[in-house]
């Protein structure tokens, strides 16, 4: 296996996993020769340094709704103390970068994420944008009254100046829609995401209710001149008809199977095998949508760990005949390409 751009000294320094047949002892050291940068809560890092990435997880979530959500509803120190052991554990298992996909108005707290990034050593990526799924329960009122341009201006401001009065910037535009037909406001926030992409180069991850909704999203993006490669189809596993996954990947979109758990290993293996058979593995992202401290429950309720991909799923992939190179593509190369800050216009 070649590691472009790594000198011998670095090779030895980072060499803990470069032993034949080694498991993911440390994803951090696997460089794949990528250009560009990715924005984390501790600032920009090189795409090539992203390492093993969990591209869709959560640390803190509050489902109370946009009108009632606020930071006074939880004790940040308690959340920090609860989440940190889980983050340290998955770092030790080989995770290097962690995307906290929680959007504004569902508990996004970038100061907390930065503290946890410092304490755990994980790169953590946060988001801008609004989430219109779940019948729009998590949209603030101004999402209805403002234009797409005005909403985009708010998100572009977070990119330029930081989130919630901090200097911490988003690394992803996170949005969400239900099944088709998309409501007017759901379509508007996707248009706002397209505008934000063109101004910032941030990739657009969209929680998506169905394959038809995924196609609608691409229509809206393309109307604004944004290429499908700027879109991550989040929760692609919600669509069981794989012809949608194949079509989306062939058009250049990222297809995210992000519900890996002990109960869904077989289904996810089937999804990935089909993508492999169609030679589309380089469009796939895989994560767990795990966590989290649940605001409103005593001590945050049951916090699910982030280890299943390491302990169960990768061994299952290997048993299915997936090579280490293919596993690296799924968990290192693809997330690095998907999260690279870059404007992707329709050709
Ligand atoms: Zn999620």
mmCIF file of C-alpha atoms and ligand atoms in Angstrom:
data_model
loop_
_atom_site.group_PDB
_atom_site.id
_atom_site.type_symbol
_atom_site.label_atom_id
_atom_site.label_comp_id
_atom_site.label_asym_id
_atom_site.label_seq_id
_atom_site.Cartn_x
_atom_site.Cartn_y
_atom_site.Cartn_z
ATOM 1 C CA UNK A 1 0.000 0.000 0.000
ATOM 2 C CA UNK A 2 1.332 3.421 -0.922
ATOM 3 C CA UNK A 3 1.143 6.452 1.291
ATOM 4 C CA UNK A 4 1.884 9.375 -0.996
ATOM 5 C CA UNK A 5 3.621 12.305 0.578
ATOM 6 C CA UNK A 6 4.852 10.512 3.658
ATOM 7 C CA UNK A 7 8.570 10.501 4.297
ATOM 8 C CA UNK A 8 10.288 7.655 6.051
ATOM 9 C CA UNK A 9 10.548 9.482 9.355
ATOM 10 C CA UNK A 10 6.858 10.222 9.402
ATOM 11 C CA UNK A 11 6.186 6.682 8.308
ATOM 12 C CA UNK A 12 7.965 5.392 11.368
ATOM 13 C CA UNK A 13 6.486 7.993 13.696
ATOM 14 C CA UNK A 14 2.985 7.118 12.577
ATOM 15 C CA UNK A 15 3.839 3.562 11.832
ATOM 16 C CA UNK A 16 1.733 1.832 14.443
ATOM 17 C CA UNK A 17 -0.764 0.509 11.954
ATOM 18 C CA UNK A 18 1.489 -0.025 8.997
ATOM 19 C CA UNK A 19 2.017 -3.628 9.875
ATOM 20 C CA UNK A 20 0.713 -6.177 7.430
ATOM 21 C CA UNK A 21 -2.813 -7.144 8.325
ATOM 22 C CA UNK A 22 -3.094 -4.606 11.127
ATOM 23 C CA UNK A 23 -6.496 -3.459 12.205
ATOM 24 C CA UNK A 24 -7.371 0.163 12.689
ATOM 25 C CA UNK A 25 -5.070 0.911 15.542
ATOM 26 C CA UNK A 26 -4.850 4.498 14.499
ATOM 27 C CA UNK A 27 -6.709 5.859 11.509
ATOM 28 C CA UNK A 28 -4.927 9.147 12.040
ATOM 29 C CA UNK A 29 -1.830 7.941 10.290
ATOM 30 C CA UNK A 30 -3.425 6.800 7.057
ATOM 31 C CA UNK A 31 -2.849 9.494 4.485
ATOM 32 C CA UNK A 32 -4.331 9.124 1.058
ATOM 33 C CA UNK A 33 -2.790 12.014 -0.870
ATOM 34 C CA UNK A 34 -5.735 14.430 -0.891
ATOM 35 C CA UNK A 35 -5.602 18.170 -1.428
ATOM 36 C CA UNK A 36 -7.811 20.736 0.273
ATOM 37 C CA UNK A 37 -8.947 21.439 3.816
ATOM 38 C CA UNK A 38 -11.789 20.589 6.163
ATOM 39 C CA UNK A 39 -13.211 22.863 8.866
ATOM 40 C CA UNK A 40 -13.352 21.438 12.381
ATOM 41 C CA UNK A 41 -14.364 23.078 15.657
ATOM 42 C CA UNK A 42 -10.643 23.650 16.277
ATOM 43 C CA UNK A 43 -10.063 25.193 12.845
ATOM 44 C CA UNK A 44 -8.988 23.964 9.443
ATOM 45 C CA UNK A 45 -7.171 20.702 8.946
ATOM 46 C CA UNK A 46 -5.767 19.154 5.781
ATOM 47 C CA UNK A 47 -8.086 16.678 4.109
ATOM 48 C CA UNK A 48 -5.173 14.274 4.084
ATOM 49 C CA UNK A 49 -4.996 14.370 7.889
ATOM 50 C CA UNK A 50 -8.664 13.542 8.455
ATOM 51 C CA UNK A 51 -8.032 9.846 9.010
ATOM 52 C CA UNK A 52 -10.710 7.362 9.948
ATOM 53 C CA UNK A 53 -13.970 9.298 10.065
ATOM 54 C CA UNK A 54 -17.384 8.654 11.551
ATOM 55 C CA UNK A 55 -19.343 10.937 9.253
ATOM 56 C CA UNK A 56 -22.707 11.020 11.047
ATOM 57 C CA UNK A 57 -22.973 10.844 14.839
ATOM 58 C CA UNK A 58 -24.368 12.961 17.684
ATOM 59 C CA UNK A 59 -23.193 14.121 21.111
ATOM 60 C CA UNK A 60 -26.049 16.260 22.408
ATOM 61 C CA UNK A 61 -29.622 16.267 21.115
ATOM 62 C CA UNK A 62 -32.676 18.141 22.349
ATOM 63 C CA UNK A 63 -35.977 17.211 20.704
ATOM 64 C CA UNK A 64 -38.076 19.795 22.535
ATOM 65 C CA UNK A 65 -38.609 21.831 19.335
ATOM 66 C CA UNK A 66 -37.276 25.067 17.870
ATOM 67 C CA UNK A 67 -39.443 27.366 19.965
ATOM 68 C CA UNK A 68 -38.327 25.979 23.309
ATOM 69 C CA UNK A 69 -34.766 24.806 22.763
ATOM 70 C CA UNK A 70 -32.049 26.706 24.666
ATOM 71 C CA UNK A 71 -28.746 26.126 26.414
ATOM 72 C CA UNK A 72 -30.325 26.605 29.834
ATOM 73 C CA UNK A 73 -32.054 23.240 29.457
ATOM 74 C CA UNK A 74 -28.894 21.246 30.215
ATOM 75 C CA UNK A 75 -25.720 21.375 32.229
ATOM 76 C CA UNK A 76 -22.836 21.498 29.736
ATOM 77 C CA UNK A 77 -20.379 20.140 32.330
ATOM 78 C CA UNK A 78 -22.578 17.105 32.874
ATOM 79 C CA UNK A 79 -22.869 16.511 29.115
ATOM 80 C CA UNK A 80 -19.093 16.889 28.791
ATOM 81 C CA UNK A 81 -18.434 14.352 31.544
ATOM 82 C CA UNK A 82 -20.981 11.939 30.069
ATOM 83 C CA UNK A 83 -19.812 12.103 26.447
ATOM 84 C CA UNK A 84 -16.039 12.222 26.935
ATOM 85 C CA UNK A 85 -15.456 8.542 27.846
ATOM 86 C CA UNK A 86 -17.383 7.441 24.734
ATOM 87 C CA UNK A 87 -15.314 9.749 22.523
ATOM 88 C CA UNK A 88 -12.037 8.628 24.098
ATOM 89 C CA UNK A 89 -13.079 5.033 23.661
ATOM 90 C CA UNK A 90 -13.805 5.342 19.942
ATOM 91 C CA UNK A 91 -10.599 7.349 19.429
ATOM 92 C CA UNK A 92 -8.713 4.515 21.028
ATOM 93 C CA UNK A 93 -10.455 2.100 18.637
ATOM 94 C CA UNK A 94 -9.046 4.059 15.682
ATOM 95 C CA UNK A 95 -11.428 6.931 14.993
ATOM 96 C CA UNK A 96 -9.718 10.168 14.139
ATOM 97 C CA UNK A 97 -12.551 12.481 13.035
ATOM 98 C CA UNK A 98 -16.131 12.671 14.222
ATOM 99 C CA UNK A 99 -18.912 14.622 12.515
ATOM 100 C CA UNK A 100 -21.468 15.823 15.035
ATOM 101 C CA UNK A 101 -24.438 16.122 12.704
ATOM 102 C CA UNK A 102 -26.661 17.966 15.172
ATOM 103 C CA UNK A 103 -28.098 21.113 13.586
ATOM 104 C CA UNK A 104 -29.066 24.411 15.178
ATOM 105 C CA UNK A 105 -32.364 24.241 17.127
ATOM 106 C CA UNK A 106 -31.804 20.536 17.964
ATOM 107 C CA UNK A 107 -29.011 21.104 20.440
ATOM 108 C CA UNK A 108 -25.976 22.245 18.475
ATOM 109 C CA UNK A 109 -23.464 23.557 21.035
ATOM 110 C CA UNK A 110 -20.143 24.350 19.401
ATOM 111 C CA UNK A 111 -18.391 25.428 22.610
ATOM 112 C CA UNK A 112 -19.156 22.029 24.104
ATOM 113 C CA UNK A 113 -17.926 20.314 20.931
ATOM 114 C CA UNK A 114 -14.684 22.282 21.042
ATOM 115 C CA UNK A 115 -14.093 21.337 24.682
ATOM 116 C CA UNK A 116 -14.727 17.690 23.841
ATOM 117 C CA UNK A 117 -12.439 17.861 20.832
ATOM 118 C CA UNK A 118 -9.640 19.295 22.980
ATOM 119 C CA UNK A 119 -10.154 16.722 25.718
ATOM 120 C CA UNK A 120 -10.556 13.653 23.489
ATOM 121 C CA UNK A 121 -8.091 14.511 20.724
ATOM 122 C CA UNK A 122 -10.748 13.774 18.099
ATOM 123 C CA UNK A 123 -11.313 16.195 15.249
ATOM 124 C CA UNK A 124 -14.965 17.221 15.530
ATOM 125 C CA UNK A 125 -16.965 18.816 12.722
ATOM 126 C CA UNK A 126 -20.112 20.871 13.399
ATOM 127 C CA UNK A 127 -22.836 22.272 11.170
ATOM 128 C CA UNK A 128 -24.727 25.269 9.918
ATOM 129 C CA UNK A 129 -28.149 25.170 8.220
ATOM 130 C CA UNK A 130 -31.660 24.191 9.309
ATOM 131 C CA UNK A 131 -33.431 20.865 9.591
ATOM 132 C CA UNK A 132 -36.903 20.789 8.049
ATOM 133 C CA UNK A 133 -37.711 17.094 8.540
ATOM 134 C CA UNK A 134 -40.053 15.809 11.291
ATOM 135 C CA UNK A 135 -42.849 18.047 10.008
ATOM 136 C CA UNK A 136 -40.683 21.128 10.527
ATOM 137 C CA UNK A 137 -40.738 20.881 14.317
ATOM 138 C CA UNK A 138 -37.138 22.103 14.440
ATOM 139 C CA UNK A 139 -37.480 25.139 12.203
ATOM 140 C CA UNK A 140 -37.475 28.569 13.849
ATOM 141 C CA UNK A 141 -40.270 30.965 12.854
ATOM 142 C CA UNK A 142 -37.971 33.107 10.749
ATOM 143 C CA UNK A 143 -37.420 30.109 8.445
ATOM 144 C CA UNK A 144 -40.987 30.722 7.219
ATOM 145 C CA UNK A 145 -40.854 34.493 6.909
ATOM 146 C CA UNK A 146 -37.386 34.975 5.427
ATOM 147 C CA UNK A 147 -36.327 34.317 1.838
ATOM 148 C CA UNK A 148 -33.819 31.643 0.855
ATOM 149 C CA UNK A 149 -31.312 34.426 0.327
ATOM 150 C CA UNK A 150 -31.839 35.780 3.847
ATOM 151 C CA UNK A 151 -31.508 32.327 5.399
ATOM 152 C CA UNK A 152 -28.354 31.679 3.392
ATOM 153 C CA UNK A 153 -26.965 35.010 4.654
ATOM 154 C CA UNK A 154 -27.324 33.773 8.255
ATOM 155 C CA UNK A 155 -25.453 30.553 7.473
ATOM 156 C CA UNK A 156 -22.780 32.288 5.417
ATOM 157 C CA UNK A 157 -22.261 34.615 8.390
ATOM 158 C CA UNK A 158 -21.610 31.584 10.616
ATOM 159 C CA UNK A 159 -19.001 30.440 8.120
ATOM 160 C CA UNK A 160 -17.339 33.835 7.939
ATOM 161 C CA UNK A 161 -17.594 34.973 11.555
ATOM 162 C CA UNK A 162 -18.361 31.935 13.701
ATOM 163 C CA UNK A 163 -21.348 30.347 15.432
ATOM 164 C CA UNK A 164 -23.265 31.777 18.404
ATOM 165 C CA UNK A 165 -20.773 34.553 19.108
ATOM 166 C CA UNK A 166 -17.767 32.193 19.055
ATOM 167 C CA UNK A 167 -15.065 31.979 16.427
ATOM 168 C CA UNK A 168 -15.974 28.321 15.816
ATOM 169 C CA UNK A 169 -17.038 27.627 12.239
ATOM 170 C CA UNK A 170 -19.209 24.977 10.630
ATOM 171 C CA UNK A 171 -17.718 22.229 8.454
ATOM 172 C CA UNK A 172 -20.988 21.074 6.906
ATOM 173 C CA UNK A 173 -24.390 22.467 5.965
ATOM 174 C CA UNK A 174 -26.899 20.159 7.664
ATOM 175 C CA UNK A 175 -30.443 20.165 6.433
ATOM 176 C CA UNK A 176 -33.386 17.799 6.459
ATOM 177 C CA UNK A 177 -36.595 17.049 4.604
ATOM 178 C CA UNK A 178 -39.365 14.457 4.870
ATOM 179 C CA UNK A 179 -40.758 12.389 2.007
ATOM 180 C CA UNK A 180 -42.137 13.960 -1.167
ATOM 181 C CA UNK A 181 -43.806 16.235 -1.867
ATOM 182 C CA UNK A 182 -41.437 18.616 -0.096
ATOM 183 C CA UNK A 183 -43.268 21.443 1.640
ATOM 184 C CA UNK A 184 -42.592 24.992 0.516
ATOM 185 C CA UNK A 185 -40.341 25.742 3.470
ATOM 186 C CA UNK A 186 -38.448 22.451 3.077
ATOM 187 C CA UNK A 187 -37.746 23.291 -0.565
ATOM 188 C CA UNK A 188 -36.700 26.799 0.500
ATOM 189 C CA UNK A 189 -34.111 25.617 3.013
ATOM 190 C CA UNK A 190 -32.576 23.339 0.373
ATOM 191 C CA UNK A 191 -32.370 26.332 -1.955
ATOM 192 C CA UNK A 192 -30.792 28.320 0.898
ATOM 193 C CA UNK A 193 -28.296 25.477 1.380
ATOM 194 C CA UNK A 194 -27.438 25.624 -2.341
ATOM 195 C CA UNK A 195 -26.803 29.362 -2.085
ATOM 196 C CA UNK A 196 -24.683 28.837 1.022
ATOM 197 C CA UNK A 197 -22.661 26.175 -0.752
ATOM 198 C CA UNK A 198 -21.886 28.517 -3.638
ATOM 199 C CA UNK A 199 -20.673 31.179 -1.194
ATOM 200 C CA UNK A 200 -18.710 28.922 1.162
ATOM 201 C CA UNK A 201 -17.833 25.599 -0.493
ATOM 202 C CA UNK A 202 -19.356 23.742 2.465
ATOM 203 C CA UNK A 203 -20.888 20.392 1.553
ATOM 204 C CA UNK A 204 -24.636 19.957 2.060
ATOM 205 C CA UNK A 205 -25.760 16.951 4.121
ATOM 206 C CA UNK A 206 -29.511 16.409 3.932
ATOM 207 C CA UNK A 207 -31.507 14.101 6.206
ATOM 208 C CA UNK A 208 -33.832 12.623 3.595
ATOM 209 C CA UNK A 209 -37.134 10.775 3.960
ATOM 210 C CA UNK A 210 -37.113 8.768 0.709
ATOM 211 C CA UNK A 211 -35.442 8.205 -2.650
ATOM 212 C CA UNK A 212 -37.931 10.497 -4.362
ATOM 213 C CA UNK A 213 -37.112 13.241 -1.867
ATOM 214 C CA UNK A 214 -33.406 12.685 -2.595
ATOM 215 C CA UNK A 215 -34.127 13.284 -6.286
ATOM 216 C CA UNK A 216 -36.130 16.423 -5.472
ATOM 217 C CA UNK A 217 -33.165 17.787 -3.537
ATOM 218 C CA UNK A 218 -30.878 17.365 -6.532
ATOM 219 C CA UNK A 219 -33.390 19.187 -8.712
ATOM 220 C CA UNK A 220 -33.367 22.165 -6.363
ATOM 221 C CA UNK A 221 -29.564 22.179 -6.131
ATOM 222 C CA UNK A 222 -29.175 21.868 -9.878
ATOM 223 C CA UNK A 223 -31.584 24.759 -10.473
ATOM 224 C CA UNK A 224 -29.130 26.845 -8.469
ATOM 225 C CA UNK A 225 -26.163 25.460 -10.454
ATOM 226 C CA UNK A 226 -24.822 23.198 -7.680
ATOM 227 C CA UNK A 227 -23.405 19.801 -8.645
ATOM 228 C CA UNK A 228 -24.754 16.584 -7.066
ATOM 229 C CA UNK A 229 -21.268 15.988 -5.610
ATOM 230 C CA UNK A 230 -21.977 18.811 -3.130
ATOM 231 C CA UNK A 231 -24.796 16.753 -1.579
ATOM 232 C CA UNK A 232 -24.626 13.973 0.993
ATOM 233 C CA UNK A 233 -27.818 11.910 0.968
ATOM 234 C CA UNK A 234 -28.130 11.300 4.715
ATOM 235 C CA UNK A 235 -30.087 8.225 5.849
ATOM 236 C CA UNK A 236 -30.053 6.633 2.398
ATOM 237 C CA UNK A 237 -30.952 3.408 4.239
ATOM 238 C CA UNK A 238 -34.496 4.810 4.641
ATOM 239 C CA UNK A 239 -34.935 4.033 0.931
ATOM 240 C CA UNK A 240 -34.934 0.271 0.454
ATOM 241 C CA UNK A 241 -35.029 0.366 -3.341
ATOM 242 C CA UNK A 242 -31.356 0.348 -4.213
ATOM 243 C CA UNK A 243 -31.901 1.666 -7.728
ATOM 244 C CA UNK A 244 -32.214 5.105 -6.080
ATOM 245 C CA UNK A 245 -28.838 4.702 -4.363
ATOM 246 C CA UNK A 246 -27.228 3.616 -7.600
ATOM 247 C CA UNK A 247 -28.719 6.474 -9.598
ATOM 248 C CA UNK A 248 -27.693 9.072 -6.991
ATOM 249 C CA UNK A 249 -24.122 7.768 -6.859
ATOM 250 C CA UNK A 250 -23.890 7.619 -10.648
ATOM 251 C CA UNK A 251 -24.900 11.270 -10.747
ATOM 252 C CA UNK A 252 -22.061 12.079 -8.333
ATOM 253 C CA UNK A 253 -23.909 12.424 -5.025
ATOM 254 C CA UNK A 254 -22.601 10.993 -1.767
ATOM 255 C CA UNK A 255 -24.811 8.189 -0.465
ATOM 256 C CA UNK A 256 -24.675 7.852 3.322
ATOM 257 C CA UNK A 257 -25.660 4.593 5.018
ATOM 258 C CA UNK A 258 -25.459 5.957 8.518
ATOM 259 C CA UNK A 259 -27.542 3.664 10.692
ATOM 260 C CA UNK A 260 -25.041 0.898 11.404
ATOM 261 C CA UNK A 261 -25.904 -0.944 14.615
ATOM 262 C CA UNK A 262 -25.771 -4.572 15.754
ATOM 263 C CA UNK A 263 -29.310 -5.001 14.382
ATOM 264 C CA UNK A 264 -28.570 -3.615 10.919
ATOM 265 C CA UNK A 265 -25.244 -5.241 10.032
ATOM 266 C CA UNK A 266 -26.754 -7.551 7.401
ATOM 267 C CA UNK A 267 -28.805 -4.862 5.725
ATOM 268 C CA UNK A 268 -25.814 -2.537 5.535
ATOM 269 C CA UNK A 269 -23.636 -5.334 4.161
ATOM 270 C CA UNK A 270 -26.237 -5.816 1.404
ATOM 271 C CA UNK A 271 -26.254 -2.108 0.601
ATOM 272 C CA UNK A 272 -22.471 -1.971 0.402
ATOM 273 C CA UNK A 273 -22.187 -5.181 -1.604
ATOM 274 C CA UNK A 274 -24.548 -3.742 -4.213
ATOM 275 C CA UNK A 275 -22.553 -0.497 -4.382
ATOM 276 C CA UNK A 276 -19.364 -2.511 -4.725
ATOM 277 C CA UNK A 277 -20.869 -4.657 -7.483
ATOM 278 C CA UNK A 278 -21.802 -1.469 -9.348
ATOM 279 C CA UNK A 279 -18.297 -0.044 -8.788
ATOM 280 C CA UNK A 280 -19.758 2.822 -6.758
ATOM 281 C CA UNK A 281 -17.966 2.322 -3.451
ATOM 282 C CA UNK A 282 -16.208 5.648 -3.917
ATOM 283 C CA UNK A 283 -19.561 7.441 -3.434
ATOM 284 C CA UNK A 284 -20.444 5.756 -0.159
ATOM 285 C CA UNK A 285 -20.283 7.015 3.431
ATOM 286 C CA UNK A 286 -20.972 4.770 6.419
ATOM 287 C CA UNK A 287 -21.691 5.799 9.999
ATOM 288 C CA UNK A 288 -23.875 4.949 12.992
ATOM 289 C CA UNK A 289 -26.051 7.939 13.983
ATOM 290 C CA UNK A 290 -25.159 6.936 17.524
ATOM 291 C CA UNK A 291 -24.791 8.746 20.841
ATOM 292 C CA UNK A 292 -26.180 10.814 22.600
ATOM 293 C CA UNK A 293 -26.943 12.867 25.661
ATOM 294 C CA UNK A 294 -30.702 13.328 25.416
ATOM 295 C CA UNK A 295 -31.730 16.650 26.964
ATOM 296 C CA UNK A 296 -34.852 16.238 29.071
ATOM 297 C CA UNK A 297 -33.999 12.753 30.328
ATOM 298 C CA UNK A 298 -32.320 12.206 33.714
ATOM 299 C CA UNK A 299 -28.521 12.377 33.199
ATOM 300 C CA UNK A 300 -29.201 12.411 29.455
ATOM 301 C CA UNK A 301 -30.762 8.941 29.334
ATOM 302 C CA UNK A 302 -29.012 5.990 27.700
ATOM 303 C CA UNK A 303 -25.908 7.032 25.787
ATOM 304 C CA UNK A 304 -25.094 4.542 23.019
ATOM 305 C CA UNK A 305 -21.400 4.010 22.247
ATOM 306 C CA UNK A 306 -19.736 4.624 18.868
ATOM 307 C CA UNK A 307 -17.823 1.355 18.595
ATOM 308 C CA UNK A 308 -20.038 -0.908 16.475
ATOM 309 C CA UNK A 309 -18.285 -0.100 13.201
ATOM 310 C CA UNK A 310 -14.970 -1.126 14.735
ATOM 311 C CA UNK A 311 -16.071 -4.133 16.734
ATOM 312 C CA UNK A 312 -18.762 -5.600 14.471
ATOM 313 C CA UNK A 313 -19.091 -3.987 11.070
ATOM 314 C CA UNK A 314 -15.517 -3.913 9.777
ATOM 315 C CA UNK A 315 -14.940 -7.558 10.756
ATOM 316 C CA UNK A 316 -18.208 -8.397 8.942
ATOM 317 C CA UNK A 317 -17.057 -6.484 5.848
ATOM 318 C CA UNK A 318 -13.782 -8.395 5.870
ATOM 319 C CA UNK A 319 -15.609 -11.660 6.171
ATOM 320 C CA UNK A 320 -17.672 -10.654 3.136
ATOM 321 C CA UNK A 321 -14.470 -10.178 1.161
ATOM 322 C CA UNK A 322 -14.068 -6.421 1.382
ATOM 323 C CA UNK A 323 -10.372 -5.559 1.240
ATOM 324 C CA UNK A 324 -8.529 -3.197 3.579
ATOM 325 C CA UNK A 325 -8.154 -0.858 0.620
ATOM 326 C CA UNK A 326 -11.932 -0.759 0.123
ATOM 327 C CA UNK A 327 -12.487 -0.204 3.841
ATOM 328 C CA UNK A 328 -10.020 2.695 3.737
ATOM 329 C CA UNK A 329 -11.940 4.180 0.805
ATOM 330 C CA UNK A 330 -15.213 4.029 2.741
ATOM 331 C CA UNK A 331 -13.936 5.390 6.056
ATOM 332 C CA UNK A 332 -10.956 7.582 5.146
ATOM 333 C CA UNK A 333 -10.870 8.703 1.518
ATOM 334 C CA UNK A 334 -14.588 9.251 0.940
ATOM 335 C CA UNK A 335 -15.260 11.324 4.086
ATOM 336 C CA UNK A 336 -12.175 13.427 3.364
ATOM 337 C CA UNK A 337 -13.357 14.136 -0.171
ATOM 338 C CA UNK A 338 -16.955 14.697 0.907
ATOM 339 C CA UNK A 339 -16.048 17.186 3.651
ATOM 340 C CA UNK A 340 -13.402 19.113 1.716
ATOM 341 C CA UNK A 341 -14.392 22.758 1.504
ATOM 342 C CA UNK A 342 -14.807 23.308 -2.205
ATOM 343 C CA UNK A 343 -17.404 24.900 -4.458
ATOM 344 C CA UNK A 344 -18.891 22.253 -6.749
ATOM 345 C CA UNK A 345 -20.751 23.790 -9.659
ATOM 346 C CA UNK A 346 -22.798 21.992 -12.211
ATOM 347 C CA UNK A 347 -20.798 21.604 -15.404
HETATM 348 ZN ZN1 LIG B 1 -28.481 11.917 12.885
#
